[in-house]
Short mmCIF file of C-alpha atoms and ligand atoms in Angstrom, two decimals:
data_model
loop_
_atom_site.label_atom_id
_atom_site.label_comp_id
_atom_site.label_asym_id
_atom_site.label_seq_id
_atom_site.Cartn_x
_atom_site.Cartn_y
_atom_site.Cartn_z
CA MET O 7 178.57 55.17 -70.92
CA SER O 8 177.33 52.25 -72.97
CA SER O 9 176.84 48.61 -72.26
CA THR O 10 175.89 45.45 -74.12
CA HIS O 11 173.75 44.29 -71.21
CA LYS O 12 169.99 44.18 -71.32
CA LEU O 13 169.36 47.07 -68.91
CA PRO O 14 166.04 48.05 -67.29
CA ILE O 15 166.33 51.67 -68.41
CA SER O 16 164.29 53.77 -70.79
CA ARG O 17 164.63 57.22 -72.26
CA PRO O 18 161.90 59.78 -72.98
CA ALA O 19 160.40 59.30 -76.43
CA ILE O 20 157.41 60.45 -78.44
CA GLY O 21 154.37 58.36 -77.41
CA VAL O 22 152.73 56.01 -79.89
CA VAL O 23 149.42 57.95 -79.96
CA GLY O 24 151.15 61.06 -81.31
CA LYS O 25 150.46 64.64 -80.28
CA THR O 26 148.39 64.34 -77.14
CA GLY O 27 148.24 68.04 -76.32
CA TYR O 28 144.65 68.23 -77.54
CA TRP O 29 143.56 66.15 -74.52
CA ARG O 30 144.28 69.21 -72.39
CA LEU O 31 141.49 71.10 -70.63
CA LYS O 32 143.73 73.55 -68.79
CA ARG O 33 146.88 75.14 -70.05
CA PRO O 34 149.98 75.90 -67.91
CA GLU O 35 151.28 79.44 -68.51
CA VAL O 36 154.69 80.39 -67.15
CA ASN O 37 155.24 83.85 -65.72
CA TYR O 38 158.90 84.44 -66.60
CA VAL O 39 159.18 87.46 -64.32
CA LYS O 40 158.40 85.30 -61.30
CA CYS O 41 160.35 82.22 -62.45
CA ILE O 42 163.51 81.64 -60.37
CA LYS O 43 164.98 79.06 -62.81
CA CYS O 44 164.97 76.13 -60.39
CA GLY O 45 163.93 73.45 -62.90
CA ILE O 46 161.53 71.74 -60.50
CA CYS O 47 158.64 71.85 -63.01
CA TRP O 48 160.91 70.15 -65.56
CA LEU O 49 161.77 67.43 -63.06
CA TYR O 50 158.16 66.74 -62.08
CA CYS O 51 156.32 66.89 -65.41
CA PRO O 52 155.12 63.27 -65.91
CA ASP O 53 155.02 63.72 -69.69
CA SER O 54 158.48 65.27 -70.14
CA SER O 55 156.62 68.22 -71.70
CA ILE O 56 158.76 70.92 -70.13
CA ASN O 57 162.08 71.68 -71.74
CA ILE O 58 164.89 73.66 -70.14
CA LEU O 59 165.97 76.34 -72.59
CA GLY O 60 168.36 77.97 -70.12
CA ASP O 61 167.63 81.34 -71.69
CA PRO O 62 167.78 84.10 -69.00
CA SER O 63 164.41 85.47 -70.06
CA LYS O 64 162.84 82.09 -70.77
CA TYR O 65 164.38 79.40 -68.61
CA VAL O 66 161.75 76.71 -69.24
CA GLU O 67 159.24 76.17 -72.00
CA VAL O 68 156.09 74.05 -72.09
CA ASP O 69 155.72 71.84 -75.13
CA TYR O 70 151.98 72.26 -75.82
CA ASN O 71 152.08 69.53 -78.46
CA TYR O 72 152.29 67.00 -75.66
CA CYS O 73 151.34 68.75 -72.38
CA LYS O 74 148.13 67.13 -71.12
CA GLY O 75 147.36 69.89 -68.64
CA CYS O 76 147.64 67.84 -65.45
CA GLY O 77 148.74 70.86 -63.42
CA ILE O 78 151.58 69.15 -61.54
CA CYS O 79 154.09 71.78 -62.68
CA SER O 80 151.85 74.53 -61.38
CA ASN O 81 151.54 72.70 -58.06
CA VAL O 82 155.25 72.13 -57.50
CA CYS O 83 156.55 75.52 -58.64
CA PRO O 84 157.97 77.05 -55.42
CA VAL O 85 157.15 80.63 -56.47
CA LYS O 86 153.75 79.96 -58.07
CA ALA O 87 155.02 81.09 -61.47
CA ILE O 88 152.82 78.65 -63.39
CA THR O 89 149.06 79.25 -63.58
CA MET O 90 146.54 76.93 -65.17
CA THR O 91 144.21 78.77 -67.54
CA GLU O 92 141.14 77.44 -69.38
CA GLU O 93 141.84 76.33 -72.94
CA MET Z 10 203.58 46.92 -47.08
CA VAL Z 11 202.74 46.88 -43.41
CA ILE Z 12 201.49 44.07 -41.22
CA LYS Z 13 198.83 45.04 -38.70
CA VAL Z 14 196.99 42.93 -36.19
CA LEU Z 15 193.34 43.54 -36.98
CA THR Z 16 189.96 42.06 -36.23
CA GLY Z 17 187.94 40.89 -39.22
CA ASN Z 18 185.72 43.93 -38.94
CA TYR Z 19 188.63 46.39 -38.81
CA THR Z 20 190.09 44.57 -41.81
CA VAL Z 21 186.89 45.27 -43.73
CA ALA Z 22 187.31 48.98 -42.92
CA GLU Z 23 190.94 48.89 -44.16
CA ALA Z 24 189.83 47.30 -47.42
CA VAL Z 25 187.20 49.99 -47.90
CA ARG Z 26 189.88 52.63 -47.31
CA LEU Z 27 192.12 51.06 -49.96
CA SER Z 28 189.28 50.75 -52.49
CA ASN Z 29 188.68 54.50 -52.89
CA VAL Z 30 185.08 54.31 -51.77
CA ASP Z 31 183.06 57.54 -52.12
CA LEU Z 32 180.05 56.78 -49.99
CA ILE Z 33 179.41 54.64 -46.92
CA THR Z 34 176.05 54.14 -45.25
CA ALA Z 35 176.07 53.13 -41.61
CA TYR Z 36 173.55 51.37 -39.44
CA PRO Z 37 174.64 49.25 -36.46
CA ILE Z 38 173.86 45.60 -35.78
CA THR Z 39 175.85 42.97 -33.86
CA PRO Z 40 178.31 41.59 -34.95
CA GLN Z 41 178.78 44.06 -37.81
CA THR Z 42 178.77 47.29 -35.83
CA THR Z 43 182.52 47.77 -35.44
CA ILE Z 44 182.88 47.92 -39.24
CA VAL Z 45 180.87 51.11 -39.54
CA GLU Z 46 182.26 52.42 -36.23
CA ARG Z 47 185.79 52.07 -37.57
CA LEU Z 48 184.81 53.55 -40.92
CA SER Z 49 183.30 56.58 -39.22
CA GLU Z 50 186.61 57.10 -37.36
CA LEU Z 51 188.54 56.83 -40.61
CA VAL Z 52 186.24 59.29 -42.35
CA GLU Z 53 186.35 61.66 -39.36
CA GLY Z 54 190.15 61.48 -39.30
CA GLY Z 55 190.35 62.28 -43.02
CA LEU Z 56 191.91 58.88 -43.80
CA ILE Z 57 189.07 58.04 -46.18
CA LYS Z 58 187.80 60.73 -48.51
CA ALA Z 59 184.26 59.40 -48.42
CA ARG Z 60 180.96 60.66 -47.18
CA LEU Z 61 179.46 58.61 -44.35
CA VAL Z 62 175.68 58.75 -44.08
CA ARG Z 63 173.97 57.57 -40.92
CA VAL Z 64 170.58 56.15 -41.79
CA GLU Z 65 167.56 55.03 -39.80
CA SER Z 66 167.43 51.38 -40.86
CA GLU Z 67 169.16 48.70 -42.90
CA PHE Z 68 166.59 49.13 -45.64
CA SER Z 69 167.69 52.75 -45.89
CA ALA Z 70 171.35 51.80 -45.61
CA LEU Z 71 171.16 49.87 -48.85
CA ALA Z 72 168.66 52.26 -50.48
CA ALA Z 73 170.95 55.24 -49.88
CA ALA Z 74 174.07 53.39 -51.02
CA TYR Z 75 172.15 52.27 -54.11
CA GLY Z 76 171.02 55.80 -54.90
CA ALA Z 77 174.55 57.14 -54.64
CA ALA Z 78 175.97 54.20 -56.62
CA SER Z 79 173.46 54.70 -59.42
CA CYS Z 80 174.71 58.30 -59.58
CA GLY Z 81 178.36 57.34 -59.96
CA ALA Z 82 179.63 56.86 -56.40
CA ARG Z 83 181.61 53.82 -55.33
CA ALA Z 84 179.48 52.71 -52.39
CA PHE Z 85 179.77 50.39 -49.41
CA THR Z 86 177.63 49.23 -46.53
CA ALA Z 87 177.64 46.34 -44.07
CA THR Z 88 175.10 44.40 -42.05
CA SER Z 89 174.23 41.10 -40.34
CA SER Z 90 171.33 38.76 -39.71
CA HIS Z 91 167.98 40.53 -39.27
CA GLY Z 92 169.47 43.67 -40.75
CA LEU Z 93 170.20 41.73 -43.91
CA LEU Z 94 166.65 40.38 -43.98
CA PHE Z 95 165.32 43.90 -43.71
CA MET Z 96 167.58 44.86 -46.64
CA HIS Z 97 166.48 41.90 -48.71
CA GLU Z 98 164.07 43.74 -51.00
CA MET Z 99 166.68 46.38 -51.79
CA LEU Z 100 169.15 43.69 -52.78
CA TRP Z 101 166.87 42.85 -55.69
CA TRP Z 102 166.67 46.49 -56.72
CA VAL Z 103 170.43 46.95 -56.77
CA ALA Z 104 171.11 43.79 -58.77
CA GLY Z 105 168.09 44.20 -61.07
CA SER Z 106 169.19 47.68 -62.03
CA ARG Z 107 172.77 46.45 -62.62
CA VAL Z 108 174.39 48.88 -60.20
CA PRO Z 109 177.77 47.67 -58.88
CA MET Z 110 178.58 48.11 -55.17
CA VAL Z 111 179.89 46.00 -52.29
CA LEU Z 112 178.13 44.82 -49.13
CA ALA Z 113 179.85 43.07 -46.23
CA VAL Z 114 177.69 40.51 -44.46
CA VAL Z 115 178.96 39.44 -41.07
CA THR Z 116 177.02 36.21 -40.72
CA ARG Z 117 174.81 35.63 -37.70
CA ALA Z 118 171.90 33.37 -36.76
CA LEU Z 119 168.30 34.48 -37.23
CA GLY Z 120 165.74 34.60 -34.46
CA PRO Z 121 163.65 33.43 -32.85
CA PRO Z 122 165.07 32.34 -30.49
CA TRP Z 123 167.22 35.43 -30.15
CA ASN Z 124 170.80 34.55 -30.98
CA ILE Z 125 173.80 36.61 -31.98
CA TRP Z 126 176.19 33.75 -32.79
CA ASN Z 127 177.41 32.60 -36.13
CA GLU Z 128 175.75 30.60 -38.91
CA HIS Z 129 175.39 31.18 -42.65
CA THR Z 130 171.61 31.19 -43.06
CA ASP Z 131 171.36 35.00 -43.42
CA PHE Z 132 173.96 34.94 -46.22
CA MET Z 133 172.30 32.00 -47.98
CA GLY Z 134 168.94 33.76 -47.85
CA GLN Z 135 170.28 36.17 -50.49
CA ARG Z 136 171.19 33.36 -52.87
CA ASP Z 137 168.87 34.21 -55.75
CA CYS Z 138 169.01 38.03 -55.79
CA GLY Z 139 171.60 38.35 -58.56
CA TRP Z 140 174.52 39.45 -56.37
CA LEU Z 141 177.95 37.91 -56.62
CA MET Z 142 178.56 36.12 -53.31
CA ALA Z 143 182.03 35.58 -51.90
CA PHE Z 144 183.04 34.28 -48.49
CA ALA Z 145 186.34 34.71 -46.64
CA GLU Z 146 188.31 32.10 -44.74
CA ASN Z 147 190.49 34.49 -42.74
CA ASN Z 148 191.14 38.20 -42.20
CA GLN Z 149 193.75 38.46 -44.94
CA GLU Z 150 191.25 37.07 -47.41
CA ILE Z 151 188.66 39.59 -46.19
CA LEU Z 152 190.98 42.43 -47.11
CA ASP Z 153 191.99 41.03 -50.47
CA THR Z 154 188.50 39.95 -51.51
CA ILE Z 155 186.81 43.28 -50.83
CA ILE Z 156 189.46 45.07 -52.89
CA GLN Z 157 188.98 42.50 -55.65
CA LEU Z 158 185.19 42.67 -55.47
CA TYR Z 159 185.16 46.33 -56.47
CA ARG Z 160 187.13 45.41 -59.58
CA ILE Z 161 184.96 42.38 -60.37
CA THR Z 162 181.60 44.06 -59.82
CA GLU Z 163 182.59 47.10 -61.89
CA ASP Z 164 183.86 45.02 -64.80
CA GLU Z 165 181.70 45.67 -67.86
CA ALA Z 166 181.20 41.95 -68.42
CA VAL Z 167 179.61 41.78 -64.96
CA TYR Z 168 178.03 45.07 -63.78
CA LEU Z 169 176.42 43.52 -60.71
CA PRO Z 170 176.81 44.12 -56.97
CA GLY Z 171 178.76 41.78 -54.70
CA ILE Z 172 178.58 40.49 -51.14
CA LEU Z 173 181.51 39.46 -49.01
CA GLY Z 174 180.51 37.11 -46.21
CA LEU Z 175 182.61 36.71 -43.07
CA ASP Z 176 181.84 34.61 -40.03
CA GLY Z 177 180.37 36.53 -37.11
CA PHE Z 178 182.77 36.62 -34.12
CA LEU Z 179 184.94 33.79 -35.48
CA LEU Z 180 186.42 36.36 -37.89
CA SER Z 181 184.63 39.62 -37.19
CA HIS Z 182 185.99 39.85 -33.65
CA ALA Z 183 189.10 37.66 -33.96
CA SER Z 184 192.45 39.42 -34.42
CA GLU Z 185 194.97 38.16 -36.96
CA PRO Z 186 198.03 39.66 -38.64
CA VAL Z 187 196.96 41.22 -41.94
CA ASP Z 188 199.38 42.27 -44.66
CA ILE Z 189 198.19 45.66 -45.92
CA PRO Z 190 199.49 46.56 -49.36
CA ASP Z 191 200.78 50.08 -49.98
CA GLU Z 192 198.47 52.31 -51.94
CA ASP Z 193 201.28 52.49 -54.48
CA VAL Z 194 201.12 48.77 -55.15
CA LEU Z 195 197.38 48.99 -55.84
CA LYS Z 196 197.64 52.22 -57.85
CA ASP Z 197 196.82 50.57 -61.19
CA PHE Z 198 194.69 47.84 -59.73
CA ILE Z 199 192.08 50.22 -58.29
CA LYS Z 200 190.32 51.64 -61.33
CA PRO Z 201 188.08 54.68 -61.65
CA ARG Z 202 184.40 53.98 -60.95
CA SER Z 203 182.64 52.16 -63.80
CA GLN Z 204 178.93 51.37 -64.22
CA PRO Z 205 176.52 50.78 -67.11
CA TYR Z 206 174.62 54.08 -66.87
CA ASN Z 207 174.46 57.09 -64.58
CA MET Z 208 171.15 58.30 -63.19
CA CYS Z 209 172.54 61.76 -62.45
CA SER Z 210 174.05 62.58 -65.82
CA ASP Z 211 172.64 64.69 -68.66
CA ASP Z 212 171.40 61.48 -70.22
CA VAL Z 213 167.81 61.70 -68.96
CA LEU Z 214 166.50 58.22 -68.23
CA THR Z 215 164.15 56.14 -66.15
CA MET Z 216 165.12 52.91 -64.40
CA GLY Z 217 162.67 50.06 -63.92
CA ASN Z 218 159.77 50.99 -66.19
CA LEU Z 219 157.21 48.29 -67.06
CA PRO Z 220 158.66 46.00 -69.72
CA MET Z 221 157.00 43.43 -71.96
CA ALA Z 222 157.10 39.92 -70.44
CA GLU Z 223 159.80 38.80 -72.88
CA GLU Z 224 161.97 41.80 -72.08
CA ALA Z 225 161.61 41.16 -68.35
CA MET Z 226 162.71 37.57 -68.82
CA MET Z 227 165.56 38.67 -71.07
CA MET Z 228 166.83 41.00 -68.33
CA ARG Z 229 166.81 38.20 -65.76
CA TYR Z 230 168.65 35.99 -68.25
CA ASP Z 231 171.22 38.72 -68.80
CA ILE Z 232 171.93 38.78 -65.04
CA HIS Z 233 172.36 35.01 -65.09
CA LYS Z 234 174.77 35.23 -68.03
CA SER Z 235 176.70 38.03 -66.37
CA ILE Z 236 177.13 36.00 -63.17
CA GLU Z 237 178.47 33.19 -65.35
CA ALA Z 238 180.73 35.68 -67.13
CA ALA Z 239 182.04 36.80 -63.74
CA LYS Z 240 183.87 33.47 -63.44
CA ASN Z 241 186.53 34.58 -65.92
CA VAL Z 242 186.76 38.01 -64.38
CA ILE Z 243 187.21 36.54 -60.88
CA ASN Z 244 190.04 34.32 -62.11
CA GLU Z 245 191.74 37.13 -64.01
CA VAL Z 246 191.48 39.54 -61.08
CA ASP Z 247 192.83 36.87 -58.72
CA GLU Z 248 195.82 36.42 -61.03
CA GLU Z 249 196.44 40.15 -61.43
CA TYR Z 250 196.28 40.55 -57.64
CA ARG Z 251 198.72 37.70 -57.16
CA LYS Z 252 201.25 39.44 -59.38
CA LEU Z 253 201.01 42.57 -57.22
CA THR Z 254 200.86 41.05 -53.75
CA GLY Z 255 201.93 37.42 -54.07
CA ARG Z 256 198.56 36.24 -52.77
CA SER Z 257 196.15 34.09 -54.77
CA TYR Z 258 193.03 32.28 -53.63
CA GLY Z 259 192.43 30.08 -56.64
CA GLY Z 260 189.73 32.36 -58.02
CA LEU Z 261 186.34 30.80 -57.27
CA ALA Z 262 187.53 27.87 -55.20
CA GLU Z 263 190.72 26.67 -53.56
CA CYS Z 264 191.88 23.12 -53.85
CA TYR Z 265 193.88 22.18 -50.75
CA ARG Z 266 195.84 18.92 -51.09
CA CYS Z 267 193.05 17.56 -53.24
CA ASN Z 268 195.15 16.14 -56.06
CA ASP Z 269 194.93 12.33 -56.11
CA SER Z 270 192.58 12.39 -53.12
CA LYS Z 271 190.13 9.62 -52.46
CA TYR Z 272 188.09 11.74 -50.07
CA LEU Z 273 187.17 15.37 -50.44
CA ILE Z 274 185.88 17.73 -47.76
CA ILE Z 275 183.96 20.72 -49.16
CA ALA Z 276 183.06 23.80 -47.10
CA MET Z 277 183.00 27.59 -47.07
CA GLY Z 278 184.12 30.19 -44.51
CA GLY Z 279 186.31 30.36 -41.44
CA TRP Z 280 186.07 26.72 -40.47
CA VAL Z 281 187.86 25.73 -43.69
CA GLY Z 282 191.06 26.69 -41.81
CA THR Z 283 190.24 24.06 -39.18
CA MET Z 284 189.49 21.52 -41.91
CA LYS Z 285 192.84 22.15 -43.59
CA ASP Z 286 194.59 21.43 -40.27
CA VAL Z 287 192.61 18.22 -39.83
CA CYS Z 288 193.40 17.33 -43.45
CA ASP Z 289 197.14 17.69 -42.73
CA GLU Z 290 196.86 15.38 -39.73
CA LEU Z 291 194.86 12.82 -41.69
CA ARG Z 292 197.32 12.92 -44.58
CA ASP Z 293 200.12 12.21 -42.06
CA GLU Z 294 198.09 9.23 -40.89
CA GLY Z 295 197.80 7.94 -44.44
CA TYR Z 296 194.33 9.08 -45.50
CA ASP Z 297 194.10 10.45 -49.06
CA VAL Z 298 192.01 13.46 -48.26
CA GLY Z 299 191.79 17.00 -49.61
CA VAL Z 300 189.73 20.12 -48.97
CA LEU Z 301 187.87 22.13 -51.58
CA LYS Z 302 187.13 25.61 -50.28
CA ILE Z 303 184.15 27.36 -51.82
CA ARG Z 304 185.28 30.97 -52.13
CA PHE Z 305 182.48 32.15 -54.40
CA PHE Z 306 179.01 30.74 -53.83
CA ARG Z 307 177.68 32.84 -56.74
CA PRO Z 308 178.88 32.19 -59.33
CA PHE Z 309 179.20 28.63 -58.04
CA PRO Z 310 182.56 27.05 -58.97
CA HIS Z 311 181.13 24.16 -60.98
CA GLU Z 312 184.24 23.79 -63.15
CA ASP Z 313 186.56 23.68 -60.12
CA LEU Z 314 184.25 21.15 -58.52
CA VAL Z 315 184.24 18.93 -61.60
CA ARG Z 316 188.05 19.00 -61.69
CA ALA Z 317 188.39 18.31 -57.97
CA ILE Z 318 186.01 15.36 -57.80
CA SER Z 319 187.29 13.32 -60.71
CA GLY Z 320 188.51 10.03 -59.25
CA VAL Z 321 187.17 10.80 -55.79
CA LYS Z 322 185.29 8.07 -53.95
CA GLY Z 323 183.54 10.03 -51.22
CA ILE Z 324 182.66 13.71 -50.78
CA LEU Z 325 181.79 15.17 -47.39
CA VAL Z 326 180.14 18.60 -47.52
CA PHE Z 327 179.84 20.81 -44.44
CA ASP Z 328 177.07 23.40 -44.35
CA ARG Z 329 176.55 26.03 -41.66
CA SER Z 330 173.05 26.58 -43.02
CA ALA Z 331 170.13 24.44 -44.12
CA SER Z 332 167.18 24.74 -46.43
CA LEU Z 333 164.70 23.39 -43.91
CA GLY Z 334 162.90 20.35 -45.22
CA SER Z 335 165.65 19.77 -47.75
CA LEU Z 336 169.46 19.89 -47.68
CA GLY Z 337 172.36 22.12 -46.77
CA HIS Z 338 172.85 24.83 -49.41
CA ILE Z 339 176.33 23.82 -50.57
CA HIS Z 340 175.47 20.14 -50.35
CA ALA Z 341 172.58 20.59 -52.79
CA GLU Z 342 174.85 22.33 -55.31
CA VAL Z 343 177.55 19.68 -55.02
CA LEU Z 344 175.08 16.81 -55.30
CA ALA Z 345 173.56 18.20 -58.47
CA ARG Z 346 176.93 18.54 -60.19
CA ALA Z 347 178.46 15.34 -58.86
CA TYR Z 348 175.61 13.14 -60.07
CA MET Z 349 175.61 14.78 -63.48
CA LEU Z 350 179.15 13.45 -63.79
CA SER Z 351 178.89 10.08 -62.16
CA ASN Z 352 176.45 8.13 -60.05
CA LYS Z 353 179.24 6.28 -58.28
CA VAL Z 354 180.59 8.99 -56.05
CA ILE Z 355 179.07 9.17 -52.56
CA VAL Z 356 178.16 12.71 -51.50
CA LYS Z 357 177.24 13.16 -47.87
CA GLY Z 358 176.11 16.45 -46.36
CA VAL Z 359 176.60 17.47 -42.75
CA ILE Z 360 174.64 20.38 -41.36
CA THR Z 361 176.27 21.69 -38.22
CA GLY Z 362 177.49 24.84 -36.51
CA LEU Z 363 174.07 26.50 -36.56
CA GLY Z 364 173.18 28.96 -33.81
CA GLY Z 365 176.87 29.22 -32.92
CA VAL Z 366 177.41 25.49 -32.18
CA ASP Z 367 181.17 25.09 -31.92
CA VAL Z 368 182.85 22.94 -34.55
CA GLY Z 369 186.53 22.36 -33.92
CA PRO Z 370 189.15 19.88 -35.15
CA LYS Z 371 187.77 17.16 -32.87
CA GLU Z 372 184.28 17.38 -34.38
CA VAL Z 373 185.56 17.56 -37.97
CA ARG Z 374 187.74 14.51 -37.42
CA GLU Z 375 184.95 12.49 -35.81
CA ILE Z 376 182.52 13.26 -38.62
CA PHE Z 377 185.15 12.44 -41.24
CA MET Z 378 186.16 9.12 -39.64
CA ARG Z 379 182.55 8.03 -39.43
CA PHE Z 380 182.11 8.88 -43.12
CA VAL Z 381 185.22 6.96 -44.16
CA LYS Z 382 184.05 3.93 -42.21
CA ASP Z 383 180.64 3.97 -43.91
CA VAL Z 384 182.10 4.37 -47.37
CA ASP Z 385 184.96 1.88 -47.00
CA GLU Z 386 183.17 -0.82 -45.03
CA ASP Z 387 179.59 -0.59 -46.26
CA GLY Z 388 180.11 1.16 -49.57
CA GLN Z 389 177.11 3.34 -48.79
CA ILE Z 390 175.78 5.86 -46.29
CA ASP Z 391 172.52 5.64 -44.35
CA ASN Z 392 171.92 9.30 -43.95
CA ILE Z 393 172.71 11.45 -46.96
CA SER Z 394 172.11 14.67 -45.02
CA GLU Z 395 172.94 14.48 -41.34
CA TRP Z 396 172.37 17.15 -38.70
CA VAL Z 397 175.20 17.13 -36.18
CA LEU Z 398 173.67 19.03 -33.29
CA GLY Z 399 176.66 19.45 -31.01
CA GLY Z 400 176.71 19.61 -27.24
CA GLY Z 401 176.87 15.77 -27.26
S1 SF4 C 24 150.49 70.63 -66.97
FE1 SF4 C 24 151.26 68.57 -66.55
S2 SF4 C 24 151.79 67.75 -68.57
FE2 SF4 C 24 151.59 69.97 -68.80
S3 SF4 C 24 153.67 70.74 -68.53
FE3 SF4 C 24 152.66 70.85 -66.52
S4 SF4 C 24 153.22 68.94 -65.54
FE4 SF4 C 24 153.66 68.67 -67.71
S1 SF4 C 25 159.28 75.44 -61.07
FE1 SF4 C 25 158.61 77.53 -61.30
S2 SF4 C 25 160.41 78.74 -60.74
FE2 SF4 C 25 161.14 76.67 -61.08
S3 SF4 C 25 161.75 76.68 -63.24
FE3 SF4 C 25 159.64 75.95 -63.21
S4 SF4 C 25 158.46 77.85 -63.51
FE4 SF4 C 25 160.51 78.48 -62.97
#
């Protein structure tokens, strides 16, 4: 759907300060054996740094170029499949 | 085609049925309640293939309808008075995010003092939110306007939500014969849902992020331009509907016997019917008088007004609401336009009918005769905005 109106919507884009992954102190690691492929981490990540690959053995993937290590994904994962490890 | 005797509120429910609505949110408030009651019966009986969600407040009623509408559902809800005030913030969200939907407002006074009778203040309180605002004169117009509003609000030139106002009790609980078109007749008129973006699609997006000041202003300007653009759409939809059903309402405003008139009565809502009757009597008695019915308050029918008032000597505007400390809402609009054209025409406003004060043919006639006397004998009026309190 497209429109010529000036709409108050925005789409995810690369931030102006570039690759911000180096800000990270802790690193989310996904345990793919535990992962139940719900996509909740993808939905919650405030930096859009989780991509859904849909691959049966690797449903989601963290983009470490941009992940700032906030830990939200680890917190919301219903099966505790994401652990935060020291960088 | 079938003619049914329906109350205004049941007519709203019929219109929602004919408009292929997907989602209805329901929260009761007098005098709106029988709309959502009837809709829940229709959904329960399988006559509407929509989901009906019972919510815990009017704020939620609009929030839930908004959420569903931003995800592609054709949505509807209804409220009155304090319920509408509680919804007020959400009205800005729906319009600001350019999500089309339809809301029925059954007008009712605001407390204190506690009062369930009719006036238009609740409706007028939503004036600046960016919604299209229509008002019905009778039950047939309720049906036709709701069906039309879905088309108008979902037009890509508009993409804004719309309100239909109807007078509490005077229409909401009054039964009239209503001509209900067959679904077949409306088959091509009712289009598939259309909106500028879909929050639940694969197109990942955010709505309402912080903009730069200039972008924020540009968005507000775009809403303004789209409300203006709705004028054409309203007229086209009115014409298309006329071809299908034989009924037209003049688009944004209806001119009743106002050609060559010396005096013009301007008003909006159910009491326009009374004014047309009084106009007929006065014409029989030799007065050159016409009635201009405001059908859309937003966009305001400036062009229709300009056409109707050329050559007119005196304009009498009736408002069932007032901006306290200033004028009646319609009166202020008419004054602004009339004096841009000419400083000769006399424009008097009468604020009456608030809190349910009864205004019948007798009152309309008295007010009109007094106005004619002032204009013809004195060539001026003492009180440009008069409160007629009733109960005299
Ligand atoms: S740690 Fe934070 S930024 Fe990194 S992937 Fe998880 S939610 Fe996103
Ligand atoms: S929230 Fe947990 S279970 Fe769900 S997709 Fe992400 S890692 Fe897998």
